[in-house]
């Protein structure tokens, strides 16, 4: 009896002591008060850039998250997503991913709830899960890595619903039998109360960590979608289907998301820290109509640069929260990152299929699903991160008027009132770029986005008005920093 009591006490302590080990004076990541499009974290203005694993680092017992976090930090990545355990995928089947850390092998799913035989007891929390969660967040915090904890997700189909802990067949007959398309609505029977307990539990457990952002739900439009727009209206077939459709969550889903956001905010109201809340709005691009009042971060998946430009007026960080369906090549994802971030984006996150159980150093580059991810891509993303962190971020905003013409290439530009211009030129050159600039003395620096090497582009005096800027030769894009010296 005494041994059982000691085991229980030690289990409880193992879940709460890591939280007490956090430095209480360190403020959670927040919107920067001088420019809320960027974050204030560890005392400085930051953007968040990563190419990270498929969100199963904690729930998959076979995934060495220590090695994973070390790899991210060594590569200059400062962000990762983490699914909380309410959603899990099927090994070798879900979305064609062969080595999927969000799909633990049989018996290796570390859920927030205790398992009794083959079923979960939703009334009992799993100490092993919370030990892993605390350790993961603490190790990420040491390395300056921000973790977006995604509480829920769409189910996408019967395959994922068949293994979901909230499905009645997978728990001790505790939940009502429902249509899975009503799981993330207020019409889900008694599942709603279990969802609330789970949300509040995770919010309490993670409150001490400064590196946490909560996301309400991953791709909430997928199970109950409303067609809002189409990307290419000239398609003869599939005009209103993915990947040409811009889908939004329906009213039932939005009402449920509002309830989850209220749970997060109300639970944290009496706790020491209040964390940012993110809302996943849609794929591709759309001028957001309905942003929940508690939300501070605006997420998009598979986004075009227009997603940032159309929503910059919201005055919040704009996040390219997931990409990774463009095959295995690095170039497409690097271009996406530069284009989005130089359009006013705040976060870029590539879904990196090179992180798998046994390859937590991100070296599994064999075919493994719809996307890619390599050490080389992470190296190229670090070039972008370093470029951005070298800018006066708090002064910058998207600029769609200074460039008058750029033949054969696409440009995305951030500028400041003090005469700083940061541009990404997408394509290959040399090209001439016509810009309208105030009078002054200017200096140009070019950055090779593949090698990271900076090159002095010289200086010039300008009397005001149109000015042609001639680029050096480049392939796969080039970045420019133009600074007015006086």
Coordinates of C-alpha atoms in Angstrom, one line a residue:
X1 CA 0.0 0.0 0.0
X2 CA 2.8 2.4 1.0
X3 CA 4.7 1.6 -2.2
X4 CA 1.6 2.4 -4.3
X5 CA 1.1 5.7 -2.5
X6 CA 4.8 6.7 -3.1
X7 CA 4.5 5.8 -6.8
X8 CA 1.4 8.0 -7.1
X9 CA 3.1 10.9 -5.3
X10 CA 6.2 10.7 -7.4
X11 CA 4.1 10.6 -10.6
X12 CA 2.3 13.7 -9.5
X13 CA 5.5 15.5 -8.6
X14 CA 7.1 14.5 -11.9
X15 CA 4.4 16.4 -13.7
X16 CA 4.5 19.6 -11.7
X17 CA 8.2 20.1 -10.6
X18 CA 9.4 21.0 -14.1
X19 CA 6.9 23.9 -14.2
X20 CA 8.3 25.2 -10.9
X21 CA 11.8 25.0 -12.5
X22 CA 10.9 27.7 -15.0
X23 CA 12.0 31.3 -14.3
X24 CA 8.9 33.1 -13.1
X25 CA 10.2 36.5 -14.1
X26 CA 10.4 35.6 -17.8
X27 CA 7.4 37.0 -19.6
X28 CA 5.6 34.7 -22.1
X29 CA 6.0 35.5 -25.7
X30 CA 3.7 38.4 -26.6
X31 CA 2.9 40.9 -29.3
X32 CA 5.5 43.6 -29.5
X33 CA 4.0 46.8 -28.1
X34 CA 5.8 49.0 -30.6
X35 CA 4.7 46.8 -33.6
X36 CA 2.2 44.1 -32.9
X37 CA 2.9 42.4 -36.2
X38 CA 6.0 41.0 -34.6
X39 CA 6.7 39.2 -31.3
X40 CA 8.5 40.2 -28.1
X41 CA 10.3 37.2 -26.8
X42 CA 13.3 37.0 -24.5
X43 CA 13.6 40.8 -24.5
X44 CA 13.7 41.4 -28.3
X45 CA 11.6 41.7 -31.4
X46 CA 11.5 38.4 -33.3
X47 CA 10.0 36.6 -36.2
X48 CA 9.4 32.8 -35.9
X49 CA 10.8 30.5 -38.6
X50 CA 11.1 26.7 -38.7
X51 CA 11.0 23.5 -40.6
X52 CA 9.7 21.1 -38.0
X53 CA 8.4 17.6 -37.3
X54 CA 4.8 16.5 -37.8
X55 CA 3.5 17.5 -34.4
X56 CA 3.8 14.2 -32.6
X57 CA 7.0 14.7 -30.5
X58 CA 5.3 14.3 -27.2
X59 CA 2.5 11.7 -28.0
X60 CA 4.9 9.3 -29.8
X61 CA 6.9 7.3 -27.3
X62 CA 9.4 6.4 -30.0
X63 CA 10.3 10.0 -30.8
X64 CA 13.4 11.4 -29.2
X65 CA 12.4 15.0 -28.8
X66 CA 15.6 15.9 -27.1
X67 CA 17.5 15.2 -30.2
X68 CA 14.9 16.9 -32.3
X69 CA 15.0 20.1 -30.3
X70 CA 18.8 20.1 -30.4
X71 CA 18.7 19.8 -34.1
X72 CA 16.3 22.7 -34.5
X73 CA 18.4 25.0 -32.2
X74 CA 21.6 24.1 -34.0
X75 CA 20.0 25.0 -37.3
X76 CA 18.8 28.4 -36.0
X77 CA 15.1 27.4 -35.9
X78 CA 13.1 29.0 -33.2
X79 CA 9.5 27.6 -33.6
X80 CA 7.7 24.3 -33.6
X81 CA 4.1 23.0 -33.5
X82 CA 2.8 20.3 -31.1
X83 CA -0.5 18.5 -31.2
X84 CA -1.9 18.0 -27.7
X85 CA -3.2 14.5 -28.0
X86 CA -6.8 14.9 -29.0
X87 CA -6.0 13.9 -32.5
X88 CA -3.8 11.0 -33.8
X89 CA -3.1 9.5 -37.2
X90 CA -2.8 5.9 -38.5
X91 CA 0.6 4.5 -39.2
X92 CA 1.5 4.2 -42.9
X93 CA -2.0 5.3 -44.1
X94 CA -3.0 8.8 -43.1
X95 CA -2.2 11.2 -46.0
X96 CA 0.2 8.6 -47.5
X97 CA 2.8 9.3 -44.8
X98 CA 5.0 6.2 -44.4
X99 CA 7.0 7.3 -41.3
X100 CA 4.7 9.6 -39.5
X101 CA 5.5 10.6 -35.9
X102 CA 1.9 11.8 -35.5
X103 CA 1.0 8.1 -36.0
X104 CA 2.6 6.2 -33.2
X105 CA 3.0 2.4 -33.5
X106 CA 0.6 0.2 -31.6
X107 CA 0.9 0.7 -27.9
X108 CA 3.2 3.7 -28.3
X109 CA 0.6 6.5 -28.3
X110 CA 1.2 8.5 -25.1
X111 CA -2.1 10.2 -24.7
X112 CA -3.2 12.7 -22.0
X113 CA -5.5 10.0 -20.6
X114 CA -4.6 6.7 -18.9
X115 CA -5.1 3.6 -21.0
X116 CA -7.1 0.7 -19.6
X117 CA -6.4 -2.3 -21.8
X118 CA -7.1 -1.1 -25.4
X119 CA -9.3 1.9 -24.2
X120 CA -8.8 5.2 -22.6
X121 CA -10.2 6.3 -19.3
X122 CA -11.1 10.0 -20.0
X123 CA -11.6 10.6 -16.3
X124 CA -7.9 9.8 -15.5
X125 CA -4.9 11.8 -16.6
X126 CA -1.7 10.0 -17.7
X127 CA 1.3 11.0 -15.7
X128 CA 3.7 9.8 -18.4
X129 CA 2.2 12.2 -20.9
X130 CA 2.5 15.2 -18.6
X131 CA 6.1 14.3 -17.7
X132 CA 6.9 14.3 -21.4
X133 CA 5.0 17.5 -22.0
X134 CA 6.7 19.4 -19.2
X135 CA 10.2 18.1 -20.2
X136 CA 9.6 19.0 -23.8
X137 CA 8.5 22.6 -23.1
X138 CA 11.3 23.1 -20.6
X139 CA 13.9 21.9 -23.1
X140 CA 12.4 24.0 -25.9
X141 CA 12.5 27.1 -23.6
X142 CA 16.2 26.5 -22.8
X143 CA 16.9 26.7 -26.5
X144 CA 14.7 29.7 -27.3
X145 CA 12.2 27.7 -29.2
X146 CA 8.5 28.8 -29.2
X147 CA 6.0 25.9 -29.1
X148 CA 2.5 26.3 -30.6
X149 CA 0.3 23.8 -28.8
X150 CA -2.6 22.8 -31.1
X151 CA -5.4 21.6 -28.9
X152 CA -7.7 20.1 -31.5
X153 CA -7.9 19.2 -35.1
X154 CA -10.3 18.2 -37.8
X155 CA -10.7 14.5 -38.3
X156 CA -10.7 14.5 -42.1
X157 CA -12.4 11.2 -42.4
X158 CA -13.3 7.8 -40.8
X159 CA -9.7 6.7 -40.7
X160 CA -8.6 9.2 -38.1
X161 CA -12.0 9.1 -36.2
X162 CA -11.6 5.4 -35.8
X163 CA -8.5 5.9 -33.6
X164 CA -9.6 9.2 -31.9
X165 CA -9.7 9.0 -28.0
X166 CA -13.1 10.8 -28.1
X167 CA -14.6 8.1 -30.3
X168 CA -16.8 6.0 -28.0
X169 CA -15.2 2.8 -29.3
X170 CA -11.8 3.9 -28.0
X171 CA -12.8 4.9 -24.4
X172 CA -14.6 3.2 -21.6
X173 CA -18.1 4.0 -23.0
X174 CA -17.7 7.4 -21.6
X175 CA -18.6 9.5 -24.6
X176 CA -21.8 9.7 -26.6
X177 CA -21.9 8.1 -30.1
X178 CA -21.9 11.0 -32.6
X179 CA -21.2 11.7 -36.3
X180 CA -17.5 12.6 -36.4
X181 CA -18.4 15.7 -38.4
X182 CA -20.0 17.1 -35.2
X183 CA -17.0 16.4 -33.0
X184 CA -15.7 20.0 -33.1
X185 CA -19.1 21.6 -32.7
X186 CA -21.3 22.4 -29.6
X187 CA -23.6 19.5 -30.8
X188 CA -21.2 16.7 -29.8
X189 CA -23.1 15.4 -26.8
X190 CA -21.1 14.9 -23.6
X191 CA -17.8 15.1 -25.5
X192 CA -17.9 18.8 -25.0
X193 CA -17.3 18.4 -21.3
X194 CA -14.3 16.2 -21.9
X195 CA -12.9 18.7 -24.4
X196 CA -13.3 21.4 -21.8
X197 CA -11.5 19.4 -19.1
X198 CA -8.7 18.5 -21.5
X199 CA -8.3 22.2 -22.6
X200 CA -8.2 23.5 -19.1
X201 CA -5.8 20.8 -17.9
X202 CA -3.3 21.6 -20.7
X203 CA -3.7 25.3 -20.1
X204 CA -3.0 24.9 -16.3
X205 CA -0.1 22.5 -16.8
X206 CA 1.7 24.8 -19.3
X207 CA 1.0 28.1 -17.7
X208 CA 4.6 28.6 -16.3
X209 CA 6.3 28.3 -19.7
X210 CA 7.2 31.5 -21.5
X211 CA 7.5 29.8 -24.9
X212 CA 3.9 28.7 -25.5
X213 CA 1.2 29.8 -27.9
X214 CA -2.1 28.0 -28.0
X215 CA -3.8 27.2 -31.3
X216 CA -7.5 26.4 -31.0
X217 CA -7.7 23.8 -33.8
X218 CA -5.8 22.7 -36.8
X219 CA -7.6 23.2 -40.1
X220 CA -11.1 23.6 -38.5
X221 CA -12.7 24.1 -42.0
X222 CA -11.9 20.6 -43.2
X223 CA -14.7 18.7 -41.6
X224 CA -17.4 21.3 -42.0
X225 CA -16.4 23.7 -44.8
X226 CA -18.0 26.7 -46.4
X227 CA -16.7 27.7 -49.8
X228 CA -15.5 31.3 -49.6
X229 CA -13.5 31.8 -52.7
X230 CA -11.5 30.0 -55.5
X231 CA -7.9 30.5 -56.3
X232 CA -8.0 30.1 -60.1
X233 CA -11.5 30.9 -61.6
X234 CA -10.4 29.7 -65.0
X235 CA -10.1 26.0 -64.3
X236 CA -12.5 23.9 -66.3
X237 CA -12.7 21.2 -63.7
X238 CA -12.3 21.1 -59.9
X239 CA -12.9 24.9 -59.6
X240 CA -14.5 24.5 -56.2
X241 CA -12.4 21.7 -54.8
X242 CA -9.1 21.5 -52.9
X243 CA -6.5 22.7 -53.8
X244 CA -8.4 25.4 -55.7
X245 CA -11.0 26.2 -53.0
X246 CA -10.7 28.7 -50.1
X247 CA -12.7 27.0 -47.4
X248 CA -13.8 28.5 -44.1
X249 CA -15.3 26.8 -41.0
X250 CA -19.1 26.8 -40.9
X251 CA -21.1 28.6 -38.2
X252 CA -21.3 25.5 -35.9
X253 CA -17.5 25.1 -36.0
X254 CA -17.0 28.8 -35.3
X255 CA -19.3 28.7 -32.3
X256 CA -17.3 25.8 -30.9
X257 CA -14.0 27.6 -31.6
X258 CA -15.3 30.6 -29.7
X259 CA -16.1 28.3 -26.7
X260 CA -12.6 26.8 -26.7
X261 CA -11.0 30.3 -26.8
X262 CA -13.2 31.2 -23.8
X263 CA -12.0 28.1 -21.9
X264 CA -8.3 29.1 -22.5
X265 CA -8.8 32.7 -21.6
X266 CA -11.0 32.1 -18.5
X267 CA -8.6 29.4 -17.2
X268 CA -5.6 31.6 -17.5
X269 CA -7.4 34.6 -16.0
X270 CA -6.5 33.5 -12.5
X271 CA -3.1 32.1 -13.4
X272 CA 0.2 34.0 -13.4
X273 CA 0.7 34.1 -17.2
X274 CA -1.6 34.7 -20.1
X275 CA -0.5 33.2 -23.4
X276 CA -1.2 34.2 -27.0
X277 CA -4.1 32.4 -28.8
X278 CA -3.9 31.5 -32.5
X279 CA -6.8 30.9 -34.9
X280 CA -6.3 28.8 -38.0
X281 CA -8.4 30.7 -40.6
X282 CA -8.1 29.0 -44.0
X283 CA -5.8 27.6 -46.7
X284 CA -4.2 29.9 -49.4
X285 CA -5.5 33.4 -48.8
X286 CA -8.6 35.3 -47.7
X287 CA -9.4 38.7 -46.1
X288 CA -10.4 37.4 -42.7
X289 CA -14.0 38.3 -41.8
X290 CA -14.4 36.7 -38.4
X291 CA -11.5 36.7 -35.9
X292 CA -12.4 35.7 -32.4
X293 CA -11.9 38.4 -29.8
X294 CA -9.4 36.4 -27.7
X295 CA -7.2 35.7 -30.7
X296 CA -3.9 37.4 -31.2
X297 CA -2.2 35.3 -33.9
X298 CA -3.7 34.8 -37.4
X299 CA -2.8 31.4 -39.0
X300 CA -2.9 30.3 -42.6
X301 CA -1.9 27.0 -44.2
X302 CA -0.4 26.7 -47.7
X303 CA -0.5 30.5 -47.9
X304 CA 0.1 32.9 -50.8
X305 CA 1.8 36.2 -50.0
X306 CA -1.5 37.9 -50.4
X307 CA -2.6 36.3 -47.1
X308 CA -0.3 38.7 -45.3
X309 CA -1.0 41.7 -47.5
X310 CA -4.8 41.3 -47.3
X311 CA -4.8 41.0 -43.5
X312 CA -2.0 43.3 -42.4
X313 CA -4.6 45.8 -41.2
X314 CA -5.7 43.4 -38.5
X315 CA -2.6 44.6 -36.5
X316 CA -1.6 41.1 -35.5
X317 CA 1.1 38.6 -36.4
X318 CA 0.3 36.7 -39.6
X319 CA 1.5 33.1 -39.6
X320 CA 2.2 30.8 -42.5
X321 CA 1.5 28.0 -40.0
X322 CA 1.9 25.0 -42.3
X323 CA 3.2 24.1 -45.8
X324 CA 4.7 21.0 -47.2
X325 CA 2.6 19.6 -50.1
X326 CA 4.9 20.7 -53.0
X327 CA 7.1 17.6 -53.2
X328 CA 10.6 17.0 -51.9
X329 CA 12.6 19.9 -53.4
X330 CA 13.9 22.7 -51.2
X331 CA 13.5 25.6 -53.5
X332 CA 9.7 25.8 -53.5
X333 CA 9.6 26.1 -49.7
X334 CA 12.4 28.6 -49.5
X335 CA 10.7 30.8 -52.0
X336 CA 7.4 30.5 -50.1
X337 CA 9.2 31.6 -46.9
X338 CA 10.9 34.6 -48.4
X339 CA 7.8 35.8 -50.3
X340 CA 5.5 35.5 -47.3
X341 CA 7.8 37.0 -44.7
X342 CA 8.8 40.0 -47.0
X343 CA 5.0 40.6 -47.5
X344 CA 4.5 41.3 -43.8
X345 CA 4.4 37.8 -42.4
X346 CA 5.5 37.0 -38.8
X347 CA 5.8 33.2 -38.8
X348 CA 6.9 30.5 -41.3
X349 CA 6.5 26.8 -40.6
X350 CA 7.4 24.1 -43.1
X351 CA 6.1 20.6 -42.3
X352 CA 9.3 18.7 -42.4
X353 CA 9.1 15.0 -43.3
X354 CA 12.8 14.4 -42.7
X355 CA 12.1 14.2 -38.9
X356 CA 10.9 10.7 -38.1
X357 CA 11.3 8.3 -35.2
X358 CA 14.9 7.2 -35.3
X359 CA 15.8 10.2 -37.5
X360 CA 15.1 13.0 -35.0
X361 CA 18.1 14.9 -36.5
X362 CA 16.1 15.5 -39.6
X363 CA 18.1 13.2 -42.0
X364 CA 15.4 11.0 -43.2
X365 CA 15.3 12.3 -46.8
X366 CA 13.8 9.2 -48.5
X367 CA 10.2 9.6 -49.9
X368 CA 7.8 9.9 -47.0
X369 CA 4.6 11.6 -48.0
X370 CA 3.5 14.7 -49.9
X371 CA 6.3 17.1 -48.8
X372 CA 10.0 17.3 -48.2
X373 CA 12.4 18.8 -45.7
X374 CA 16.2 18.5 -45.5
X375 CA 19.1 19.9 -43.5
X376 CA 19.8 22.0 -46.6
X377 CA 16.3 23.6 -46.4
X378 CA 16.8 24.4 -42.8
X379 CA 20.1 26.0 -43.6
X380 CA 18.4 28.2 -46.2
X381 CA 15.6 29.2 -43.8
X382 CA 18.3 30.3 -41.3
X383 CA 19.6 32.7 -43.9
X384 CA 16.1 34.2 -44.1
X385 CA 15.8 34.3 -40.3
X386 CA 19.2 36.0 -39.9
X387 CA 18.3 38.5 -42.7
X388 CA 15.1 39.4 -40.9
X389 CA 16.6 39.7 -37.4
X390 CA 19.2 42.1 -38.9
X391 CA 16.4 44.5 -39.9
X392 CA 14.8 47.2 -37.8
X393 CA 11.7 45.1 -37.6
X394 CA 9.7 47.5 -35.4
X395 CA 9.9 50.2 -38.1
X396 CA 8.9 48.0 -41.1
X397 CA 5.6 47.5 -42.9
X398 CA 4.6 46.0 -46.3
X399 CA 5.2 48.4 -49.2
X400 CA 3.3 47.9 -52.4
X401 CA 3.9 51.3 -54.0
X402 CA 7.7 51.9 -54.1
X403 CA 8.4 49.4 -56.8
X404 CA 7.0 50.7 -60.0
X405 CA 8.2 47.9 -62.3
X406 CA 10.3 44.7 -62.1
X407 CA 10.3 43.0 -65.5
X408 CA 10.4 39.2 -65.3
X409 CA 10.5 38.9 -61.5
X410 CA 8.2 39.2 -58.5
X411 CA 9.1 41.5 -55.7
X412 CA 7.9 41.8 -52.1
X413 CA 9.1 44.7 -50.0
X414 CA 9.1 46.0 -46.5
X415 CA 10.0 49.6 -45.8
X416 CA 10.3 52.1 -43.0
X417 CA 9.7 55.8 -42.8
X418 CA 13.4 56.3 -42.0
X419 CA 14.4 55.0 -45.4
X420 CA 15.1 51.3 -44.9
X421 CA 13.9 48.9 -47.7
X422 CA 14.1 45.1 -47.5
X423 CA 13.1 43.3 -50.7
X424 CA 13.0 39.8 -51.9
X425 CA 13.3 39.4 -55.7
X426 CA 11.7 36.1 -56.8
X427 CA 13.1 34.7 -60.0
X428 CA 16.4 35.0 -61.8
X429 CA 18.5 37.9 -63.0
X430 CA 20.1 40.3 -63.6
X431 CA 17.1 42.6 -63.8
X432 CA 16.4 46.3 -63.6
X433 CA 13.9 47.4 -60.8
X434 CA 12.3 50.7 -61.1
X435 CA 11.7 52.3 -57.7
X436 CA 10.3 55.6 -56.5
X437 CA 12.6 56.9 -53.8
X438 CA 12.9 60.1 -51.7
X439 CA 16.0 62.3 -52.2
X440 CA 19.0 61.1 -50.2
X441 CA 22.2 59.1 -50.2
X442 CA 21.7 55.4 -50.3
X443 CA 23.7 52.2 -49.8
X444 CA 22.7 48.8 -51.3
X445 CA 23.6 45.3 -49.9
X446 CA 22.6 42.2 -51.8
X447 CA 22.2 38.8 -50.0
X448 CA 22.4 35.5 -51.9
X449 CA 19.5 33.6 -50.5
X450 CA 21.1 30.2 -51.2
X451 CA 24.6 30.8 -49.8
X452 CA 23.8 33.6 -47.4
X453 CA 26.7 35.7 -48.6
X454 CA 26.3 39.4 -48.6
X455 CA 27.7 41.6 -51.3
X456 CA 28.2 45.4 -51.3
X457 CA 26.0 46.9 -54.0
X458 CA 27.5 50.3 -53.8
X459 CA 26.2 53.7 -52.9
X460 CA 24.4 56.5 -54.8
X461 CA 23.0 60.0 -54.4
X462 CA 19.4 60.4 -55.5
X463 CA 17.5 63.7 -56.1
X464 CA 14.1 62.1 -55.6
X465 CA 11.6 60.3 -57.9
X466 CA 12.2 57.2 -60.1
X467 CA 15.4 55.3 -59.7
X468 CA 16.5 52.1 -61.5
X469 CA 18.2 49.6 -59.3
X470 CA 20.2 47.0 -61.3
X471 CA 20.6 43.6 -59.6
X472 CA 23.6 41.3 -59.9
X473 CA 23.2 38.0 -61.6
X474 CA 21.3 35.5 -59.5
X475 CA 19.2 32.3 -59.6
X476 CA 16.6 31.2 -57.1
X477 CA 16.0 34.7 -55.9
X478 CA 18.0 37.4 -54.2
X479 CA 17.4 39.8 -51.3
X480 CA 18.2 43.4 -51.1
X481 CA 18.7 45.8 -48.2
X482 CA 18.5 49.5 -49.4
X483 CA 19.3 52.1 -46.7
X484 CA 19.1 55.8 -46.9
X485 CA 22.1 57.1 -45.1
X486 CA 21.0 60.8 -45.0

